[in-house]
Amino acid sequence: MESYDFLVIGSGIAGLSFALKAAEGGRVAVLCKSEAAACNTNLAQGGLAAALASSDSRQAHMADTLAAGSGLNNPEAVALLATEAPGCISELLALGVPFDTLPGGKLSLGLEGGHSHHRIVHARDQTGKYIHQQLLQAVQQHAHIRLLEHHLALDLMIDSRSGQKRCMGARVLDVEHNLLCTFYARATVLASGGAGQLYQYSTNPAMATGDGVAMAYRAGAQLADMEFVQFHPTTLYKPGQPVFLISEAVRGAGAELVLPTGEPFMHRYHPLGSLAPRDIVAQAMQQEMQQSGADSLFLDMRRLSQEHFSQHFPAIYQTLLQQGIDPQEQLVPVVPAAHYMCGGISTNAHGQTTLPGLYACGECACTGLHGANRLASNSLPEGWIMGRRAAQHALAQPVPAAPLRPVESCFVPLAHESALAGLLRQQLQEGMWQYAGIVRTRSGLLACQRLLEQLAHEVEEAQALGRLSPPWLELRNLVQVAQLVTRAALARTESCGCHYLQPDGKPAAAAAEAGLALELEIG
Ligand SMILES: Cc1cc2nc3c(=O)[nH]c(=O)nc-3n(C[C@H](O)[C@H](O)[C@H](O)COP(=O)(O)OP(=O)(O)OC[C@H]3O[C@@H](n4cnc5c(N)ncnc54)[C@H](O)[C@@H]3O)c2cc1C
């Protein structure tokens, strides 16, 4: 049994932000299920939104966030982010994050979709990597923080002695030593990131399986906005290759989305053209591809200078060259991919969930900031701000009664047969991509639900057979989160933000259902 003051599940920006603050008043364990660097934070390219320019304002940042979220946002969460984002930048600078500056020393501010002003603070096109490096270093050097890699949290520990449920920590699998451990803590924080792995095509790494959301759901915590999954419009289209994001900042710098003919089209959908909010751009692209039968659309970056590429987008430029595409000469093929979970575990402005003793922050949480669609670059600042706020709140709470009885760690034989789990994961991802993706229909969502029921049954059987291994545990979480997404999507009968519902009976919907029915029969 391990006992800490604070247990943090996740080593991205939100978890590390919480840990650094909480360590001022207690011992902290930070868990991550593989290497610490394997997280969405590390991949973030564009940057952090903060109203810092003299022409910009907190009100303008709020208005843009509300417009992107179709007004379904929680206005308090929006005001909080817009107010605290400039302070977040100062804190990260103080930790040594090398944000890009202009010759006079002022921060260089980029532009992204849905923003009315230049307000994206960035470090070349690898902002997340630079932030994560600094935070990890600070955490590793801190005497009160223990970072445990390859520790997969399975479920939350709940104490019901007082008649009211309280989270007391988590059951955790030490994957390298096959040990099932118990971590007790006076406050537990879910900072476990998103669930991009629900979909066949995603910008998220393999770890993004919605574990925190599934754990919170099983423990009875409230969730919100699960139907709003954001699809990023521009990932490089290279069949068979891992998905690679081309930051919106590239469009902010002047690149434009075009049809295979080279003709720009986004102005037909939104006055901001290629820089419209992501939900609108992804849906427009999907529509154009459906109508023309094209496999991809294109990003025209040819107007960007060599200097621009090397100064601002060196990693993107290098990747494109490695893929045999010279963006100064050629159009770059792009398609949308699942990117961000706008909903998640409901929290208040202090990161408290509805389950006492449990906090959530970062992408797995839902403060209501994003509403129906996240405004670009609002996620990293939210993760940092909410991590600190949750820690401040947790530090101020009285220490609860000690756990009932200590539970010792025990050796568990891990299931080696994981091929089936991989196959089922693929089925789930394909089903979700086709029927709960960018464009949805009621009949498609219902068919998807049936597929998910079958998968849930497979997972139950595996559990009954004692198959305990990361692939099976992740599949269990993916199936549960997929069910929550489809259920929420079915409950919302009007299109809104990332949830785009097409009427049934359209050719695409009918074909979709026929395809899935066939899959179910074969399966
Ligand atoms: C390619 C890409 C580019 C992006 N660009 C931007 C951008 O420019 N600006 C912006 O604001 N946002 C951007 N985002 C979104 C943003 O990066 C994420 O929303 C944010 O980093 C999430 O941080 P987090 O701390 O919540 O989770 P993550 O950084 O994803 O960390 C999750 C952590 O949880 C751990 N974990 C998960 N499950 C378990 C478990 N069961 N047990 C133990 N540990 C677990 C993981 O190991 C990991 O350490 C981008 C995302 C991607 C994928």
Coordinates of C-alpha atoms and ligand atoms in Angstrom, one line a residue:
M1 CA 0.0 0.0 0.0
E2 CA 1.2 3.5 -0.9
S3 CA 0.0 6.5 0.9
Y4 CA 0.4 10.1 -0.2
D5 CA -1.3 13.4 0.5
F6 CA -2.2 13.8 -3.2
L7 CA -2.5 11.3 -6.0
V8 CA -2.3 12.7 -9.5
I9 CA -3.3 10.4 -12.4
G10 CA -1.6 11.9 -15.4
S11 CA 1.6 13.6 -16.2
G12 CA 0.4 16.2 -18.9
I13 CA 0.2 19.9 -18.3
A14 CA -2.8 19.6 -16.0
G15 CA -1.4 16.8 -13.7
L16 CA 2.0 18.5 -13.5
S17 CA 0.5 21.9 -12.8
F18 CA -1.5 20.3 -9.9
A19 CA 1.5 18.4 -8.6
L20 CA 3.8 21.5 -8.5
K21 CA 1.3 23.5 -6.5
A22 CA 0.2 20.7 -4.2
A23 CA 3.8 19.8 -3.3
E24 CA 4.0 23.1 -1.5
G25 CA 1.9 21.5 1.2
G26 CA 2.1 17.7 1.0
R27 CA 3.6 14.6 -0.6
V28 CA 2.5 14.0 -4.2
A29 CA 2.5 10.9 -6.4
V30 CA 2.1 11.4 -10.1
L31 CA 1.2 8.4 -12.2
C32 CA 1.4 7.9 -15.9
K33 CA 0.5 4.7 -17.7
S34 CA 3.6 4.6 -20.0
E35 CA 6.5 7.1 -20.3
A36 CA 5.9 10.5 -18.9
A37 CA 6.4 12.1 -22.3
A38 CA 3.6 10.0 -23.9
C39 CA 0.8 12.6 -23.6
N40 CA -1.2 15.1 -25.7
T41 CA 0.6 18.0 -24.0
N42 CA 3.9 16.9 -25.5
L43 CA 2.4 17.0 -29.0
A44 CA 0.7 20.4 -28.8
Q45 CA 2.0 22.6 -31.7
G46 CA 0.1 25.9 -31.9
G47 CA 0.3 27.4 -28.4
L48 CA -1.7 29.1 -25.6
A49 CA -4.4 31.7 -26.1
A50 CA -4.0 34.8 -23.9
A51 CA -5.2 38.4 -24.5
L52 CA -1.8 40.1 -24.2
A53 CA -1.8 42.5 -27.2
S54 CA -2.6 46.1 -26.5
S55 CA -5.4 45.9 -29.1
D56 CA -6.8 42.8 -27.5
S57 CA -8.9 42.3 -24.4
R58 CA -10.2 39.8 -22.0
Q59 CA -13.7 40.5 -23.3
A60 CA -12.7 39.8 -26.9
H61 CA -11.1 36.4 -25.8
M62 CA -14.4 35.6 -24.0
A63 CA -16.5 36.6 -27.0
D64 CA -14.4 34.4 -29.3
T65 CA -14.6 31.4 -26.9
L66 CA -18.4 31.8 -26.6
A67 CA -18.8 32.1 -30.4
A68 CA -16.7 29.0 -31.0
G69 CA -18.7 27.0 -28.4
S70 CA -22.1 28.0 -29.9
G71 CA -22.9 29.8 -26.6
L72 CA -23.3 26.4 -24.8
N73 CA -20.3 27.4 -22.7
N74 CA -20.3 28.0 -18.9
P75 CA -19.8 31.8 -18.9
E76 CA -18.1 31.7 -15.5
A77 CA -15.5 29.2 -16.8
V78 CA -15.0 31.4 -19.9
A79 CA -14.4 34.5 -17.8
L80 CA -12.0 32.6 -15.6
L81 CA -9.9 31.4 -18.4
A82 CA -9.8 34.8 -20.2
T83 CA -8.9 36.5 -16.9
E84 CA -6.2 34.1 -15.8
A85 CA -4.6 33.2 -19.1
P86 CA -2.1 36.1 -19.1
G87 CA -0.9 35.0 -15.6
C88 CA -0.5 31.5 -16.8
I89 CA 1.9 32.7 -19.5
S90 CA 3.9 34.6 -16.8
E91 CA 4.1 31.5 -14.6
L92 CA 5.3 29.3 -17.5
L93 CA 7.9 31.9 -18.5
A94 CA 9.1 31.9 -14.9
L95 CA 9.5 28.1 -15.2
G96 CA 11.8 28.7 -18.2
V97 CA 9.5 27.9 -21.1
P98 CA 11.2 29.5 -24.2
F99 CA 8.2 31.2 -25.8
D100 CA 9.0 33.0 -29.1
T101 CA 9.7 36.7 -28.9
L102 CA 9.9 39.6 -31.3
P103 CA 13.2 41.5 -31.8
G104 CA 12.2 44.0 -29.0
G105 CA 11.7 41.2 -26.5
K106 CA 7.9 41.2 -26.5
L107 CA 6.1 37.8 -26.9
S108 CA 5.3 36.9 -30.5
L109 CA 1.5 36.4 -30.8
G110 CA 0.1 34.1 -33.5
L111 CA -3.4 33.9 -35.0
E112 CA -5.6 30.8 -35.1
G113 CA -9.1 29.8 -36.2
G114 CA -12.0 31.6 -34.4
H115 CA -9.7 34.2 -32.8
S116 CA -10.4 37.9 -33.6
H117 CA -6.9 38.9 -32.5
H118 CA -3.4 37.7 -32.6
R119 CA -3.1 36.1 -29.1
I120 CA -1.4 32.7 -29.5
V121 CA 1.8 32.5 -27.4
H122 CA 4.0 29.8 -28.9
A123 CA 7.4 28.2 -29.0
R124 CA 8.0 27.5 -32.6
D125 CA 5.6 24.7 -33.7
Q126 CA 6.4 22.5 -30.7
T127 CA 5.0 24.5 -27.9
G128 CA 3.7 21.5 -25.9
K129 CA 7.1 19.8 -26.0
Y130 CA 8.9 22.9 -24.6
I131 CA 6.3 23.3 -21.9
H132 CA 6.4 19.6 -20.9
Q133 CA 10.2 19.5 -20.8
Q134 CA 10.3 22.4 -18.3
L135 CA 7.4 21.0 -16.2
L136 CA 8.9 17.5 -16.0
Q137 CA 12.2 18.9 -15.0
A138 CA 10.6 20.9 -12.2
V139 CA 8.7 17.9 -11.0
Q140 CA 11.6 15.5 -11.1
Q141 CA 13.7 17.9 -9.1
H142 CA 11.0 18.4 -6.4
A143 CA 11.7 16.5 -3.2
H144 CA 8.0 16.1 -2.4
I145 CA 6.9 14.7 -5.8
R146 CA 7.3 11.1 -6.9
L147 CA 6.8 10.4 -10.6
L148 CA 5.8 6.8 -11.4
E149 CA 5.9 5.8 -15.0
H150 CA 4.2 2.6 -16.3
H151 CA 1.6 2.8 -13.5
L152 CA -1.9 2.3 -15.0
A153 CA -4.8 3.4 -12.8
L154 CA -7.6 0.9 -13.0
D155 CA -10.3 2.3 -10.8
L156 CA -10.9 4.7 -8.0
M157 CA -11.1 3.6 -4.3
I158 CA -14.4 4.7 -2.7
D159 CA -15.0 4.9 1.0
S160 CA -18.7 4.8 2.0
R161 CA -18.3 4.6 5.8
S162 CA -19.8 7.9 6.6
G163 CA -22.9 7.2 4.4
Q164 CA -21.5 9.5 1.8
K165 CA -19.2 8.3 -0.9
R166 CA -15.6 9.7 -0.9
C167 CA -12.7 9.0 -3.2
M168 CA -9.7 7.7 -1.2
G169 CA -7.3 6.9 -4.0
A170 CA -7.0 4.4 -6.8
R171 CA -6.2 0.8 -7.6
V172 CA -3.2 0.8 -9.9
L173 CA -1.4 -1.7 -12.1
D174 CA 2.4 -1.5 -12.0
V175 CA 2.8 -2.7 -15.5
E176 CA 6.5 -3.4 -15.4
H177 CA 6.3 -5.6 -12.3
N178 CA 2.8 -7.1 -12.7
L179 CA 1.8 -5.6 -9.3
L180 CA -1.7 -4.6 -8.4
C181 CA -1.2 -1.7 -5.9
T182 CA -3.4 0.6 -3.9
F183 CA -2.6 4.3 -3.6
Y184 CA -4.3 6.1 -0.8
A185 CA -4.5 9.9 -0.8
R186 CA -6.5 12.6 0.9
A187 CA -7.3 14.0 -2.6
T188 CA -7.1 12.2 -5.9
V189 CA -6.9 14.1 -9.2
L190 CA -7.8 12.8 -12.6
A191 CA -5.7 14.5 -15.2
S192 CA -5.7 11.6 -17.6
G193 CA -6.2 13.5 -20.9
G194 CA -8.5 12.8 -23.8
A195 CA -10.0 9.9 -25.7
G196 CA -8.9 10.4 -29.3
Q197 CA -8.4 6.7 -29.6
L198 CA -12.1 6.3 -29.8
Y199 CA -11.7 7.0 -33.5
Q200 CA -9.9 5.4 -36.4
Y201 CA -8.1 8.6 -37.3
S202 CA -6.9 10.8 -34.4
T203 CA -4.1 13.3 -33.6
N204 CA -3.9 11.8 -30.1
P205 CA -1.3 9.2 -29.1
A206 CA -2.1 5.6 -28.1
M207 CA -2.5 6.5 -24.5
A208 CA -5.6 8.7 -25.1
T209 CA -8.2 6.1 -24.2
G210 CA -10.5 8.1 -21.9
D211 CA -9.5 6.1 -18.8
G212 CA -10.2 9.0 -16.4
V213 CA -13.7 9.6 -17.7
A214 CA -14.5 5.9 -17.5
M215 CA -13.2 5.6 -14.0
A216 CA -15.1 8.7 -12.8
Y217 CA -18.3 7.3 -14.5
R218 CA -17.9 3.9 -12.8
A219 CA -17.4 5.7 -9.5
G220 CA -20.6 7.7 -10.0
A221 CA -19.2 11.2 -10.7
Q222 CA -21.2 13.4 -13.0
L223 CA -20.1 13.9 -16.6
A224 CA -21.1 16.5 -19.1
D225 CA -21.1 17.4 -22.9
M226 CA -19.9 14.0 -24.0
E227 CA -21.3 14.4 -27.5
F228 CA -18.9 17.2 -28.3
V229 CA -15.8 15.6 -29.8
Q230 CA -13.7 18.0 -31.8
F231 CA -12.2 17.1 -35.1
H232 CA -9.1 19.0 -36.3
P233 CA -9.5 20.0 -39.9
T234 CA -5.9 19.6 -41.1
T235 CA -3.9 16.4 -40.6
L236 CA -1.6 15.3 -43.3
Y237 CA -3.2 12.7 -45.6
K238 CA -0.8 9.9 -46.1
P239 CA -2.6 6.5 -46.0
G240 CA -0.8 4.0 -43.9
Q241 CA 1.3 6.6 -42.0
P242 CA 0.6 7.8 -38.5
V243 CA -1.6 10.8 -38.3
F244 CA 0.4 14.1 -38.3
L245 CA -1.2 17.4 -37.3
I246 CA -0.6 20.6 -39.4
S247 CA -1.2 23.3 -36.8
E248 CA -3.9 25.9 -37.4
A249 CA -1.2 28.5 -36.9
V250 CA -0.1 27.6 -40.4
R251 CA -3.5 28.9 -41.6
G252 CA -3.1 31.8 -39.3
A253 CA 0.1 32.7 -41.1
G254 CA -1.7 32.7 -44.5
A255 CA -2.1 29.1 -45.7
E256 CA -5.5 28.4 -47.2
L257 CA -7.7 25.3 -47.6
V258 CA -8.5 24.5 -51.2
L259 CA -10.3 21.9 -53.3
P260 CA -8.3 19.4 -55.5
T261 CA -8.7 22.0 -58.3
G262 CA -6.8 24.5 -56.2
E263 CA -9.9 26.6 -55.6
P264 CA -10.5 28.1 -52.1
F265 CA -13.9 27.1 -50.7
M266 CA -14.2 28.0 -47.0
H267 CA -15.6 31.5 -47.6
R268 CA -18.8 29.7 -48.8
Y269 CA -19.2 28.4 -45.3
H270 CA -18.0 31.1 -43.0
P271 CA -16.9 34.8 -43.2
L272 CA -13.6 33.8 -41.5
G273 CA -12.9 31.4 -44.4
S274 CA -10.0 28.9 -43.6
L275 CA -9.8 30.4 -40.2
A276 CA -13.4 29.7 -39.1
P277 CA -13.8 27.7 -35.9
R278 CA -12.8 24.0 -36.2
D279 CA -16.2 22.5 -36.1
I280 CA -17.3 24.5 -39.1
V281 CA -14.1 23.8 -41.1
A282 CA -14.1 20.1 -40.4
Q283 CA -17.8 19.8 -41.3
A284 CA -17.3 21.8 -44.5
M285 CA -14.4 19.6 -45.5
Q286 CA -16.4 16.5 -44.9
Q287 CA -19.2 17.8 -47.0
E288 CA -16.9 18.8 -49.9
M289 CA -15.2 15.4 -49.8
Q290 CA -18.5 13.6 -49.7
Q291 CA -19.9 15.6 -52.7
S292 CA -16.8 15.3 -54.9
G293 CA -15.7 11.8 -53.7
A294 CA -12.2 13.2 -53.1
D295 CA -10.0 11.3 -50.6
S296 CA -8.6 14.6 -49.2
L297 CA -8.6 18.3 -49.7
F298 CA -5.5 20.5 -49.7
L299 CA -3.7 23.2 -47.8
D300 CA -2.1 25.8 -50.0
M301 CA 1.0 27.0 -48.1
R302 CA 2.8 28.3 -51.1
R303 CA 2.6 31.9 -50.1
L304 CA 4.6 31.3 -46.9
S305 CA 8.2 32.3 -47.2
Q306 CA 11.2 30.0 -46.5
E307 CA 12.0 32.2 -43.6
H308 CA 8.5 31.8 -42.2
F309 CA 8.8 28.0 -42.4
S310 CA 12.2 27.8 -40.7
Q311 CA 11.4 30.3 -38.0
H312 CA 7.8 29.3 -37.1
F313 CA 7.1 25.8 -38.4
P314 CA 10.4 24.0 -38.5
A315 CA 9.0 20.6 -37.4
I316 CA 6.0 20.7 -39.7
Y317 CA 8.3 21.7 -42.6
Q318 CA 10.8 18.9 -42.0
T319 CA 8.0 16.3 -41.7
L320 CA 6.5 17.4 -45.0
L321 CA 9.9 17.3 -46.7
Q322 CA 10.4 13.8 -45.3
Q323 CA 7.1 12.7 -46.7
G324 CA 8.2 14.0 -50.1
I325 CA 6.1 17.1 -50.1
D326 CA 7.7 20.5 -50.7
P327 CA 5.0 22.9 -49.3
Q328 CA 6.6 25.8 -51.1
E329 CA 5.9 24.1 -54.4
Q330 CA 3.1 21.7 -53.9
L331 CA -0.4 21.6 -52.3
V332 CA -0.4 19.5 -49.1
P333 CA -3.2 16.9 -48.9
V334 CA -5.1 17.1 -45.6
V335 CA -8.1 15.4 -43.9
P336 CA -9.8 16.0 -40.5
A337 CA -9.1 13.7 -37.6
A338 CA -10.4 13.3 -34.0
H339 CA -8.6 15.8 -31.8
Y340 CA -10.1 16.9 -28.6
M341 CA -12.8 15.8 -26.1
C342 CA -14.8 19.0 -25.2
G343 CA -16.9 17.2 -22.6
G344 CA -15.8 15.0 -19.6
I345 CA -15.9 14.9 -15.9
S346 CA -18.0 17.8 -14.6
T347 CA -16.1 20.2 -12.3
N348 CA -16.6 23.5 -10.7
A349 CA -14.1 26.4 -10.8
H350 CA -11.9 24.6 -8.2
G351 CA -11.7 21.4 -10.2
Q352 CA -14.0 19.6 -7.7
T353 CA -16.0 16.8 -9.2
T354 CA -19.4 15.7 -7.7
L355 CA -17.5 12.9 -5.8
P356 CA -15.9 14.2 -2.6
G357 CA -12.1 13.7 -2.6
L358 CA -12.0 13.6 -6.4
Y359 CA -10.7 16.5 -8.5
A360 CA -10.4 16.5 -12.3
C361 CA -8.5 18.9 -14.6
G362 CA -7.3 19.2 -18.1
E363 CA -8.8 17.5 -21.1
C364 CA -10.6 14.8 -19.1
A365 CA -12.5 17.4 -17.2
C366 CA -15.4 19.6 -18.2
T367 CA -15.7 23.0 -16.7
G368 CA -18.0 24.1 -19.5
L369 CA -15.3 26.4 -20.9
H370 CA -15.5 24.9 -24.4
G371 CA -19.3 24.5 -24.8
A372 CA -20.1 22.7 -28.1
N373 CA -16.6 23.3 -29.6
R374 CA -13.3 24.3 -28.2
L375 CA -11.6 27.5 -29.3
A376 CA -8.1 26.8 -30.6
S377 CA -5.3 27.0 -28.0
N378 CA -7.7 27.3 -25.0
S379 CA -6.8 23.8 -23.7
L380 CA -3.2 24.2 -22.6
P381 CA -3.9 27.3 -20.5
E382 CA -7.0 25.7 -19.1
G383 CA -5.0 22.6 -18.0
W384 CA -2.4 24.8 -16.3
I385 CA -4.9 27.1 -14.6
M386 CA -7.3 24.4 -13.4
G387 CA -4.4 22.2 -12.2
R388 CA -3.3 25.0 -9.9
R389 CA -6.7 26.0 -8.8
A390 CA -7.6 22.4 -7.9
A391 CA -4.4 22.1 -5.9
Q392 CA -5.0 25.3 -4.0
H393 CA -8.5 24.0 -3.1
A394 CA -7.2 20.6 -2.1
L395 CA -4.5 22.0 0.1
A396 CA -7.1 24.0 2.0
Q397 CA -9.2 21.0 2.9
P398 CA -9.1 19.2 6.3
V399 CA -7.4 15.8 6.2
P400 CA -10.1 13.1 6.1
A401 CA -10.2 10.0 8.4
A402 CA -7.6 7.3 7.7
P403 CA -8.6 4.4 5.3
L404 CA -10.4 1.5 6.8
R405 CA -7.8 -1.2 6.3
P406 CA -4.5 -1.2 4.5
V407 CA -4.5 -3.3 1.3
E408 CA -1.1 -4.8 0.3
S409 CA 0.1 -4.9 -3.2
C410 CA -0.2 -8.3 -4.9
F411 CA 1.3 -10.0 -7.9
V412 CA -1.1 -10.5 -10.8
P413 CA -0.6 -12.7 -13.8
L414 CA -1.1 -10.4 -16.8
A415 CA -3.0 -11.8 -19.7
H416 CA -0.6 -12.2 -22.6
E417 CA -3.4 -12.8 -25.2
S418 CA -4.1 -9.3 -26.3
A419 CA -4.5 -9.7 -30.0
L420 CA -8.3 -10.0 -29.6
A421 CA -8.4 -6.8 -27.6
G422 CA -6.5 -5.1 -30.4
L423 CA -8.9 -6.3 -33.0
L424 CA -11.9 -5.2 -31.0
R425 CA -10.4 -1.8 -30.4
Q426 CA -10.0 -1.5 -34.2
Q427 CA -13.7 -2.4 -34.7
L428 CA -14.7 0.2 -32.1
Q429 CA -12.6 2.9 -33.8
E430 CA -14.0 2.2 -37.3
G431 CA -17.5 2.2 -36.0
M432 CA -17.1 5.4 -34.1
W433 CA -15.3 7.1 -37.1
Q434 CA -18.1 6.2 -39.5
Y435 CA -21.2 6.7 -37.3
A436 CA -20.3 9.0 -34.4
G437 CA -17.8 11.1 -36.2
I438 CA -17.9 14.5 -38.0
V439 CA -21.3 13.9 -39.5
R440 CA -23.8 11.8 -37.6
T441 CA -27.3 10.5 -38.3
R442 CA -29.7 9.0 -35.8
S443 CA -29.8 5.7 -37.5
G444 CA -26.0 5.6 -37.7
L445 CA -25.7 6.4 -34.0
L446 CA -28.3 3.6 -33.1
A447 CA -26.4 1.1 -35.2
C448 CA -23.2 2.2 -33.5
Q449 CA -24.8 1.6 -30.1
R450 CA -25.6 -1.9 -31.1
L451 CA -21.9 -2.5 -32.1
L452 CA -20.8 -1.1 -28.8
E453 CA -23.1 -3.4 -26.9
Q454 CA -21.5 -6.4 -28.6
L455 CA -18.1 -5.0 -27.7
A456 CA -19.1 -4.4 -24.1
H457 CA -20.2 -8.1 -24.0
E458 CA -16.8 -9.2 -25.2
V459 CA -15.1 -7.1 -22.6
E460 CA -17.3 -8.6 -19.8
E461 CA -16.4 -12.1 -21.0
A462 CA -12.7 -11.2 -21.0
Q463 CA -13.1 -9.8 -17.4
A464 CA -14.8 -13.0 -16.3
L465 CA -11.9 -15.0 -17.7
G466 CA -9.6 -12.8 -15.6
R467 CA -7.9 -11.2 -18.6
L468 CA -6.1 -8.4 -16.9
S469 CA -3.7 -6.5 -19.2
P470 CA -3.4 -2.9 -20.4
P471 CA -5.0 -3.6 -23.8
W472 CA -8.1 -5.2 -22.2
L473 CA -8.3 -2.5 -19.5
E474 CA -8.1 0.3 -22.1
L475 CA -10.7 -1.4 -24.2
R476 CA -13.1 -1.5 -21.3
N477 CA -12.6 2.2 -20.9
L478 CA -12.9 2.9 -24.6
V479 CA -16.1 1.0 -24.9
Q480 CA -17.7 2.8 -21.9
V481 CA -16.6 6.2 -23.2
A482 CA -17.8 5.4 -26.7
Q483 CA -21.2 4.4 -25.2
L484 CA -21.3 7.7 -23.3
V485 CA -20.5 9.7 -26.5
T486 CA -23.2 7.9 -28.6
R487 CA -25.8 8.1 -25.8
A488 CA -25.2 11.9 -25.4
A489 CA -25.2 12.3 -29.2
L490 CA -28.6 10.6 -29.5
A491 CA -30.0 12.7 -26.7
R492 CA -29.1 15.9 -28.6
T493 CA -31.5 16.0 -31.5
E494 CA -30.3 19.3 -33.0
S495 CA -26.9 20.0 -34.6
C496 CA -24.7 22.2 -32.5
G497 CA -21.0 22.8 -32.6
C498 CA -19.0 19.6 -33.0
H499 CA -22.2 17.6 -32.9
Y500 CA -23.4 17.7 -36.6
L501 CA -26.5 15.7 -37.2
Q502 CA -27.7 15.0 -40.7
P503 CA -31.3 14.0 -41.3
D504 CA -31.8 10.3 -41.8
G505 CA -32.6 9.2 -45.3
K506 CA -29.7 11.0 -46.9
P507 CA -27.8 8.7 -49.2
A508 CA -24.7 8.8 -47.0
A509 CA -26.8 7.8 -43.9
A510 CA -28.5 4.9 -45.6
A511 CA -25.2 3.6 -47.0
A512 CA -23.7 4.0 -43.6
E513 CA -26.3 1.9 -41.9
A514 CA -26.2 -0.8 -44.5
G515 CA -22.4 -1.0 -44.1
L516 CA -22.6 -1.3 -40.3
A517 CA -25.4 -3.9 -40.5
L518 CA -23.1 -5.9 -42.7
E519 CA -20.3 -5.6 -40.3
L520 CA -22.5 -6.7 -37.4
E521 CA -23.6 -9.8 -39.3
I522 CA -20.0 -10.7 -40.2
G523 CA -18.9 -10.0 -36.6
Ligands
LIG1 C1 -1.3 17.0 -31.9 C2 -2.0 17.9 -30.9 C3 -1.8 19.3 -30.9 C4 -2.4 20.1 -30.0 N1 -2.1 21.5 -30.0 C5 -2.7 22.3 -29.0 C6 -2.3 23.6 -29.0 O1 -1.6 24.2 -29.7 N2 -2.9 24.4 -28.0 C7 -3.8 23.9 -27.0 O2 -4.3 24.6 -26.2 N3 -4.1 22.6 -27.1 C8 -3.6 21.7 -28.0 N4 -3.9 20.4 -28.1 C9 -4.7 19.9 -27.0 C10 -3.9 19.8 -25.7 O3 -2.6 19.4 -26.1 C11 -4.4 18.8 -24.7 O4 -5.8 19.0 -24.6 C12 -3.8 19.0 -23.4 O5 -2.4 18.9 -23.5 C13 -4.2 17.9 -22.4 O6 -3.5 17.9 -21.3 P1 -3.8 17.0 -20.1 O7 -2.8 17.3 -19.0 O8 -5.2 17.1 -19.7 O9 -3.6 15.5 -20.7 P2 -2.3 14.8 -21.4 O10 -1.3 15.8 -21.7 O11 -2.9 14.1 -22.6 O12 -1.8 13.8 -20.3 C14 -2.5 12.7 -20.0 C15 -1.7 11.9 -19.0 O13 -2.6 10.9 -18.3 C16 -1.9 9.7 -18.2 N5 -2.9 8.6 -18.1 C17 -4.0 8.4 -18.9 N6 -4.7 7.3 -18.4 C18 -4.0 6.9 -17.4 C19 -4.2 5.8 -16.5 N7 -5.3 4.9 -16.6 N8 -3.4 5.6 -15.5 C20 -2.3 6.4 -15.3 N9 -2.0 7.5 -16.1 C21 -2.9 7.7 -17.1 C22 -1.1 9.6 -19.4 O14 0.0 8.6 -19.3 C23 -0.6 11.0 -19.5 O15 0.5 11.2 -18.7 C24 -3.3 19.6 -29.0 C25 -3.5 18.2 -28.9 C26 -2.8 17.4 -29.9 C27 -3.0 15.9 -29.8

